[in-house]
Amino acid sequence: MIIENEKDVTKAVLSEYARIDNPRLREIMAAFIRHLHQFAREVKLTEQEFHAAMAYIVAIGKQSNETHNEAVLMAGSLGLSPLICLLNNGDHGKTETDASMLGPFWRMHSPATPNGGSIVRSPTPGPVLFVDATFRDAGGNPIEGAEVDIWQSSPEGFYENQDPVQADMNLRGKFVTDAEGRISFRSVKPAGYPIPIDGPVGELLRAAGRHNMRPAHLHFLACKDGFKTLISQVYDPEDPNLQTDVQFGVTRHLVGHFVRHDAAEPAPAPDVRAPWYSLQHTFVMERGAARLPKPPITGKAEGERPQIPHLERV
Ligand SMILES: [Fe+2]
């Protein structure tokens, strides 16, 4: 159609993309065009602002490579990925859920580890943590035979693949749930860590006066045929950044039940010094298809520890 005025632009674009055969793509494109055009009208987007936005999108692409995905980091920083997670889990947002974001650090082929074993594979100073996790279905029945991957940062805030000081696969393990749906292991208490701020995400955080920290957490990925693969994170309630996670991942349900144990209690092993911690969590897996995500990374980085600056919240 020939466009007579600004309103006609939206009509013309909608009518052309109404020709898409695939009904789901047609629905998504129609809503996307309506909201995108309405957004430009609402904020009265100027030409300079539009050109800046195009340059910003290009910069997100240029900042991304085999080991870093700035688009995923941006989606978390805008709360889009946590929103998508909550819309698609917990019976489509109707109930609380253990689902959370995968994050960039999951690796395949974590070492198989027996229940009760340790995932500390090279000297890793820090408070000892004992984890006891149970996996149940929506009816409360234990799920036996689920494969559960664990990965976490060190008490210094580094995943092993970022850190030449840690052994390959340190603080990672693969467990199988027993007849009661349980796994258990020994580790060290993880620390929070900063996300990179040398690209467009950093620019946005600075403009908003936000810090760039994720609160301390452990990652879980549980897989068993007949169940939707559960990707989860459990957070340390004592972390100072729990309320202001740069990636908006902390839901009430995923704040972990960490218990601090002091010297008055008998140590669970001769080499455990107080204070030590325990964590218990019960995960619920929903019925669905067991599908593993594509691993964001494939190996251990070489060279130095990354120097990621910390932003202060203002
Ligand atoms: Fe993480």
CSV table of C-alpha atoms and ligand atoms in Angstrom, one decimal:
chain,number,residue,atom,x,y,z
A,1,MET,CA,0.0,0.0,0.0
A,2,ILE,CA,1.1,3.6,-0.5
A,3,ILE,CA,1.7,5.2,2.9
A,4,GLU,CA,-0.2,8.4,3.6
A,5,ASN,CA,0.8,9.1,7.2
A,6,GLU,CA,2.6,7.6,10.2
A,7,LYS,CA,-0.3,5.4,11.2
A,8,ASP,CA,-0.3,3.8,7.8
A,9,VAL,CA,3.3,2.5,8.3
A,10,THR,CA,2.1,0.0,11.0
A,11,LYS,CA,-0.9,-1.1,8.8
A,12,ALA,CA,1.3,-1.7,5.8
A,13,VAL,CA,3.9,-3.7,7.7
A,14,LEU,CA,1.2,-5.8,9.6
A,15,SER,CA,-0.6,-6.6,6.3
A,16,GLU,CA,2.6,-7.8,4.6
A,17,TYR,CA,3.7,-10.0,7.5
A,18,ALA,CA,0.2,-11.4,7.8
A,19,ARG,CA,1.2,-13.5,4.7
A,20,ILE,CA,3.6,-15.7,6.8
A,21,ASP,CA,2.4,-19.4,6.5
A,22,ASN,CA,3.7,-20.6,9.9
A,23,PRO,CA,0.9,-19.6,12.3
A,24,ARG,CA,3.2,-19.2,15.4
A,25,LEU,CA,5.7,-17.1,13.5
A,26,ARG,CA,2.8,-15.0,12.1
A,27,GLU,CA,1.4,-14.4,15.6
A,28,ILE,CA,4.9,-13.5,17.0
A,29,MET,CA,5.7,-11.1,14.2
A,30,ALA,CA,2.3,-9.3,14.4
A,31,ALA,CA,2.7,-8.7,18.1
A,32,PHE,CA,6.3,-7.7,17.7
A,33,ILE,CA,5.6,-5.2,15.0
A,34,ARG,CA,2.6,-3.7,17.0
A,35,HIS,CA,4.6,-3.3,20.2
A,36,LEU,CA,7.8,-2.1,18.4
A,37,HIS,CA,5.9,0.6,16.6
A,38,GLN,CA,3.9,1.6,19.6
A,39,PHE,CA,7.1,1.8,21.6
A,40,ALA,CA,8.6,4.3,19.1
A,41,ARG,CA,5.4,6.4,19.2
A,42,GLU,CA,5.2,6.3,23.0
A,43,VAL,CA,8.7,7.6,23.7
A,44,LYS,CA,8.7,9.8,20.5
A,45,LEU,CA,12.0,8.2,19.5
A,46,THR,CA,14.2,10.7,17.8
A,47,GLU,CA,16.4,10.0,14.7
A,48,GLN,CA,19.6,10.3,16.8
A,49,GLU,CA,18.2,7.9,19.4
A,50,PHE,CA,17.2,5.4,16.6
A,51,HIS,CA,20.7,5.5,15.1
A,52,ALA,CA,22.2,5.0,18.6
A,53,ALA,CA,19.9,2.0,19.1
A,54,MET,CA,21.1,0.4,15.8
A,55,ALA,CA,24.7,1.0,16.8
A,56,TYR,CA,24.0,-0.6,20.2
A,57,ILE,CA,22.6,-3.8,18.7
A,58,VAL,CA,25.6,-4.0,16.4
A,59,ALA,CA,27.9,-3.6,19.5
A,60,ILE,CA,26.1,-6.5,21.3
A,61,GLY,CA,26.9,-8.7,18.3
A,62,LYS,CA,30.5,-7.6,18.1
A,63,GLN,CA,31.0,-8.2,21.8
A,64,SER,CA,29.9,-11.9,21.4
A,65,ASN,CA,32.2,-14.8,20.5
A,66,GLU,CA,32.7,-18.5,21.1
A,67,THR,CA,33.2,-18.0,24.9
A,68,HIS,CA,31.0,-15.0,25.6
A,69,ASN,CA,27.4,-14.2,24.7
A,70,GLU,CA,26.6,-10.5,25.3
A,71,ALA,CA,23.0,-11.0,24.0
A,72,VAL,CA,22.3,-13.6,26.7
A,73,LEU,CA,23.9,-11.3,29.3
A,74,MET,CA,21.7,-8.4,28.1
A,75,ALA,CA,18.6,-10.6,28.3
A,76,GLY,CA,19.3,-11.3,31.9
A,77,SER,CA,20.2,-7.7,32.7
A,78,LEU,CA,16.8,-6.6,31.4
A,79,GLY,CA,15.0,-9.4,33.3
A,80,LEU,CA,13.8,-11.0,30.0
A,81,SER,CA,15.4,-14.4,30.6
A,82,PRO,CA,14.0,-14.8,34.2
A,83,LEU,CA,10.6,-13.7,32.9
A,84,ILE,CA,10.7,-16.3,30.1
A,85,CYS,CA,11.7,-18.9,32.7
A,86,LEU,CA,8.8,-18.1,35.1
A,87,LEU,CA,6.3,-18.0,32.2
A,88,ASN,CA,7.3,-21.5,31.0
A,89,ASN,CA,7.7,-23.4,34.3
A,90,GLY,CA,5.7,-24.0,37.5
A,91,ASP,CA,2.7,-25.0,35.5
A,92,HIS,CA,3.1,-21.9,33.2
A,93,GLY,CA,3.7,-19.5,36.0
A,94,LYS,CA,0.8,-20.7,38.2
A,95,THR,CA,2.9,-22.3,41.0
A,96,GLU,CA,6.3,-21.7,42.4
A,97,THR,CA,9.1,-23.4,40.5
A,98,ASP,CA,12.7,-24.6,41.0
A,99,ALA,CA,13.5,-23.6,37.4
A,100,SER,CA,16.1,-20.9,36.8
A,101,MET,CA,18.5,-19.8,34.1
A,102,LEU,CA,21.3,-22.1,32.8
A,103,GLY,CA,24.0,-19.3,32.9
A,104,PRO,CA,27.1,-19.5,30.8
A,105,PHE,CA,29.3,-22.0,32.8
A,106,TRP,CA,27.6,-25.4,32.4
A,107,ARG,CA,30.0,-28.0,30.9
A,108,MET,CA,29.0,-31.5,29.7
A,109,HIS,CA,30.8,-34.6,31.0
A,110,SER,CA,31.2,-33.6,34.6
A,111,PRO,CA,32.9,-36.4,36.5
A,112,ALA,CA,30.5,-39.1,37.8
A,113,THR,CA,30.7,-38.9,41.6
A,114,PRO,CA,29.1,-41.3,44.2
A,115,ASN,CA,26.6,-39.8,46.7
A,116,GLY,CA,28.4,-38.5,49.7
A,117,GLY,CA,31.5,-37.8,47.6
A,118,SER,CA,33.4,-34.6,47.2
A,119,ILE,CA,33.4,-32.2,44.2
A,120,VAL,CA,36.6,-30.5,45.5
A,121,ARG,CA,39.2,-31.8,43.1
A,122,SER,CA,42.1,-29.5,43.9
A,123,PRO,CA,42.9,-27.5,47.0
A,124,THR,CA,40.1,-24.9,47.3
A,125,PRO,CA,40.3,-22.9,50.5
A,126,GLY,CA,37.0,-21.9,52.1
A,127,PRO,CA,34.2,-23.0,54.4
A,128,VAL,CA,33.1,-26.6,53.9
A,129,LEU,CA,29.6,-27.1,52.6
A,130,PHE,CA,27.6,-30.3,52.7
A,131,VAL,CA,24.7,-30.5,50.3
A,132,ASP,CA,21.7,-32.8,50.5
A,133,ALA,CA,19.2,-32.5,47.6
A,134,THR,CA,16.0,-34.4,47.0
A,135,PHE,CA,14.1,-34.6,43.6
A,136,ARG,CA,10.4,-35.3,43.6
A,137,ASP,CA,7.6,-35.3,41.1
A,138,ALA,CA,4.6,-32.9,41.4
A,139,GLY,CA,2.8,-35.5,43.5
A,140,GLY,CA,5.7,-35.6,46.0
A,141,ASN,CA,7.0,-39.0,44.9
A,142,PRO,CA,10.8,-39.4,44.9
A,143,ILE,CA,12.4,-39.6,41.5
A,144,GLU,CA,15.0,-42.4,41.4
A,145,GLY,CA,17.7,-42.6,38.8
A,146,ALA,CA,17.8,-38.9,37.7
A,147,GLU,CA,21.2,-37.7,36.6
A,148,VAL,CA,22.1,-34.4,38.3
A,149,ASP,CA,24.9,-32.2,37.3
A,150,ILE,CA,26.3,-29.7,39.8
A,151,TRP,CA,28.6,-26.7,39.1
A,152,GLN,CA,29.5,-23.7,41.2
A,153,SER,CA,32.1,-21.0,41.7
A,154,SER,CA,34.9,-21.2,44.2
A,155,PRO,CA,34.9,-19.2,47.5
A,156,GLU,CA,36.9,-16.7,45.5
A,157,GLY,CA,34.2,-16.3,42.9
A,158,PHE,CA,35.7,-18.2,39.9
A,159,TYR,CA,34.4,-21.2,38.0
A,160,GLU,CA,37.2,-23.7,37.3
A,161,ASN,CA,37.1,-23.1,33.6
A,162,GLN,CA,38.0,-19.4,34.2
A,163,ASP,CA,40.7,-20.2,36.7
A,164,PRO,CA,44.1,-21.7,36.0
A,165,VAL,CA,44.6,-22.3,39.7
A,166,GLN,CA,41.7,-24.9,39.9
A,167,ALA,CA,41.9,-28.4,38.5
A,168,ASP,CA,39.9,-29.3,35.4
A,169,MET,CA,36.3,-30.0,36.6
A,170,ASN,CA,36.9,-28.7,40.1
A,171,LEU,CA,33.5,-28.0,41.9
A,172,ARG,CA,31.6,-29.9,39.2
A,173,GLY,CA,30.1,-33.4,39.5
A,174,LYS,CA,27.5,-35.7,38.1
A,175,PHE,CA,25.3,-37.6,40.6
A,176,VAL,CA,22.4,-40.2,40.3
A,177,THR,CA,19.4,-39.9,42.7
A,178,ASP,CA,18.9,-42.9,44.9
A,179,ALA,CA,15.6,-44.7,45.7
A,180,GLU,CA,14.5,-41.7,47.9
A,181,GLY,CA,15.3,-39.3,45.1
A,182,ARG,CA,18.4,-37.9,46.9
A,183,ILE,CA,21.9,-36.9,46.1
A,184,SER,CA,24.5,-35.6,48.6
A,185,PHE,CA,28.0,-34.3,48.3
A,186,ARG,CA,30.7,-32.3,50.0
A,187,SER,CA,31.9,-29.0,48.6
A,188,VAL,CA,33.0,-25.5,49.6
A,189,LYS,CA,30.7,-22.5,50.0
A,190,PRO,CA,30.6,-20.6,46.7
A,191,ALA,CA,31.0,-16.8,46.5
A,192,GLY,CA,29.2,-14.3,44.3
A,193,TYR,CA,31.0,-13.0,41.2
A,194,PRO,CA,30.9,-10.0,38.8
A,195,ILE,CA,29.6,-10.3,35.2
A,196,PRO,CA,31.7,-8.6,32.5
A,197,ILE,CA,31.1,-4.9,31.9
A,198,ASP,CA,33.4,-4.2,29.0
A,199,GLY,CA,30.6,-4.1,26.5
A,200,PRO,CA,27.0,-2.7,26.0
A,201,VAL,CA,25.7,-4.4,29.2
A,202,GLY,CA,28.4,-2.6,31.2
A,203,GLU,CA,27.3,0.7,29.6
A,204,LEU,CA,23.7,0.1,30.6
A,205,LEU,CA,24.6,-0.9,34.2
A,206,ARG,CA,26.7,2.3,34.6
A,207,ALA,CA,23.9,4.4,33.2
A,208,ALA,CA,21.5,2.9,35.8
A,209,GLY,CA,23.9,3.0,38.7
A,210,ARG,CA,23.7,-0.8,39.1
A,211,HIS,CA,26.4,-3.1,40.4
A,212,ASN,CA,27.5,-6.1,38.3
A,213,MET,CA,27.4,-8.9,40.9
A,214,ARG,CA,25.5,-12.2,40.9
A,215,PRO,CA,24.8,-13.4,44.5
A,216,ALA,CA,26.5,-16.7,45.5
A,217,HIS,CA,24.7,-19.8,44.2
A,218,LEU,CA,25.0,-23.5,43.2
A,219,HIS,CA,23.8,-24.7,39.9
A,220,PHE,CA,21.8,-27.9,39.4
A,221,LEU,CA,20.7,-29.6,36.2
A,222,ALA,CA,18.6,-32.8,36.6
A,223,CYS,CA,17.6,-35.1,33.8
A,224,LYS,CA,15.4,-38.2,33.6
A,225,ASP,CA,13.2,-39.6,30.8
A,226,GLY,CA,9.6,-38.5,31.2
A,227,PHE,CA,10.5,-35.2,33.0
A,228,LYS,CA,11.3,-31.8,31.7
A,229,THR,CA,15.0,-31.3,32.3
A,230,LEU,CA,15.2,-29.1,35.4
A,231,ILE,CA,17.8,-26.3,35.4
A,232,SER,CA,18.1,-24.6,38.7
A,233,GLN,CA,20.2,-22.3,40.9
A,234,VAL,CA,20.0,-22.2,44.7
A,235,TYR,CA,21.1,-18.9,46.4
A,236,ASP,CA,23.0,-18.1,49.6
A,237,PRO,CA,20.6,-16.1,51.8
A,238,GLU,CA,23.6,-14.3,53.5
A,239,ASP,CA,24.9,-12.8,50.2
A,240,PRO,CA,24.9,-9.0,50.3
A,241,ASN,CA,23.6,-8.8,46.7
A,242,LEU,CA,20.7,-11.2,47.1
A,243,GLN,CA,18.1,-8.4,46.6
A,244,THR,CA,19.9,-6.8,43.7
A,245,ASP,CA,21.1,-9.7,41.5
A,246,VAL,CA,22.4,-8.1,38.3
A,247,GLN,CA,20.6,-10.9,36.3
A,248,PHE,CA,17.3,-10.9,38.3
A,249,GLY,CA,17.6,-14.7,39.0
A,250,VAL,CA,16.7,-14.8,42.7
A,251,THR,CA,13.2,-16.0,43.4
A,252,ARG,CA,11.9,-16.5,46.9
A,253,HIS,CA,11.6,-20.2,46.4
A,254,LEU,CA,15.3,-20.5,45.4
A,255,VAL,CA,16.8,-18.8,48.4
A,256,GLY,CA,18.5,-21.8,50.0
A,257,HIS,CA,18.2,-23.2,53.5
A,258,PHE,CA,21.9,-22.9,54.4
A,259,VAL,CA,22.7,-23.7,58.0
A,260,ARG,CA,25.9,-22.4,59.7
A,261,HIS,CA,27.5,-24.9,62.1
A,262,ASP,CA,30.0,-23.7,64.7
A,263,ALA,CA,32.7,-25.4,66.8
A,264,ALA,CA,30.2,-26.5,69.5
A,265,GLU,CA,28.9,-29.1,67.1
A,266,PRO,CA,30.8,-32.3,66.3
A,267,ALA,CA,32.6,-31.9,62.9
A,268,PRO,CA,31.2,-34.3,60.2
A,269,ALA,CA,34.8,-35.3,59.2
A,270,PRO,CA,38.1,-34.9,60.9
A,271,ASP,CA,39.4,-32.3,58.5
A,272,VAL,CA,36.4,-30.0,58.7
A,273,ARG,CA,37.0,-26.7,60.6
A,274,ALA,CA,34.2,-24.5,61.9
A,275,PRO,CA,32.3,-22.7,60.7
A,276,TRP,CA,31.0,-25.2,58.2
A,277,TYR,CA,27.7,-25.1,56.3
A,278,SER,CA,24.9,-27.5,55.3
A,279,LEU,CA,22.3,-27.0,52.6
A,280,GLN,CA,19.1,-28.9,52.0
A,281,HIS,CA,16.8,-28.4,49.1
A,282,THR,CA,13.9,-30.3,47.6
A,283,PHE,CA,13.4,-29.9,43.9
A,284,VAL,CA,10.2,-30.6,42.0
A,285,MET,CA,10.5,-31.9,38.4
A,286,GLU,CA,7.6,-31.4,36.0
A,287,ARG,CA,6.5,-34.0,33.5
A,288,GLY,CA,7.8,-33.4,30.0
A,289,ALA,CA,10.6,-34.1,27.6
A,290,ALA,CA,14.1,-34.7,28.9
A,291,ARG,CA,16.3,-32.5,26.7
A,292,LEU,CA,19.8,-31.3,27.4
A,293,PRO,CA,20.6,-27.7,26.5
A,294,LYS,CA,23.5,-26.8,24.2
A,295,PRO,CA,26.6,-26.4,26.4
A,296,PRO,CA,27.6,-22.7,26.4
A,297,ILE,CA,31.2,-23.6,26.9
A,298,THR,CA,33.2,-26.7,26.0
A,299,GLY,CA,36.4,-26.5,28.0
A,300,LYS,CA,38.8,-24.9,30.3
A,301,ALA,CA,40.1,-21.5,29.5
A,302,GLU,CA,43.9,-21.0,29.5
A,303,GLY,CA,46.0,-18.2,30.8
A,304,GLU,CA,45.3,-15.8,33.6
A,305,ARG,CA,42.3,-15.4,35.9
A,306,PRO,CA,39.9,-12.9,34.3
A,307,GLN,CA,40.1,-9.4,35.7
A,308,ILE,CA,36.5,-8.3,35.9
A,309,PRO,CA,36.1,-5.0,37.6
A,310,HIS,CA,33.3,-4.4,40.2
A,311,LEU,CA,30.8,-1.7,39.7
A,312,GLU,CA,29.4,0.0,42.8
A,313,ARG,CA,25.6,0.4,43.1
A,314,VAL,CA,24.9,4.1,43.4
B,1,FE,FE,26.6,-19.1,38.2
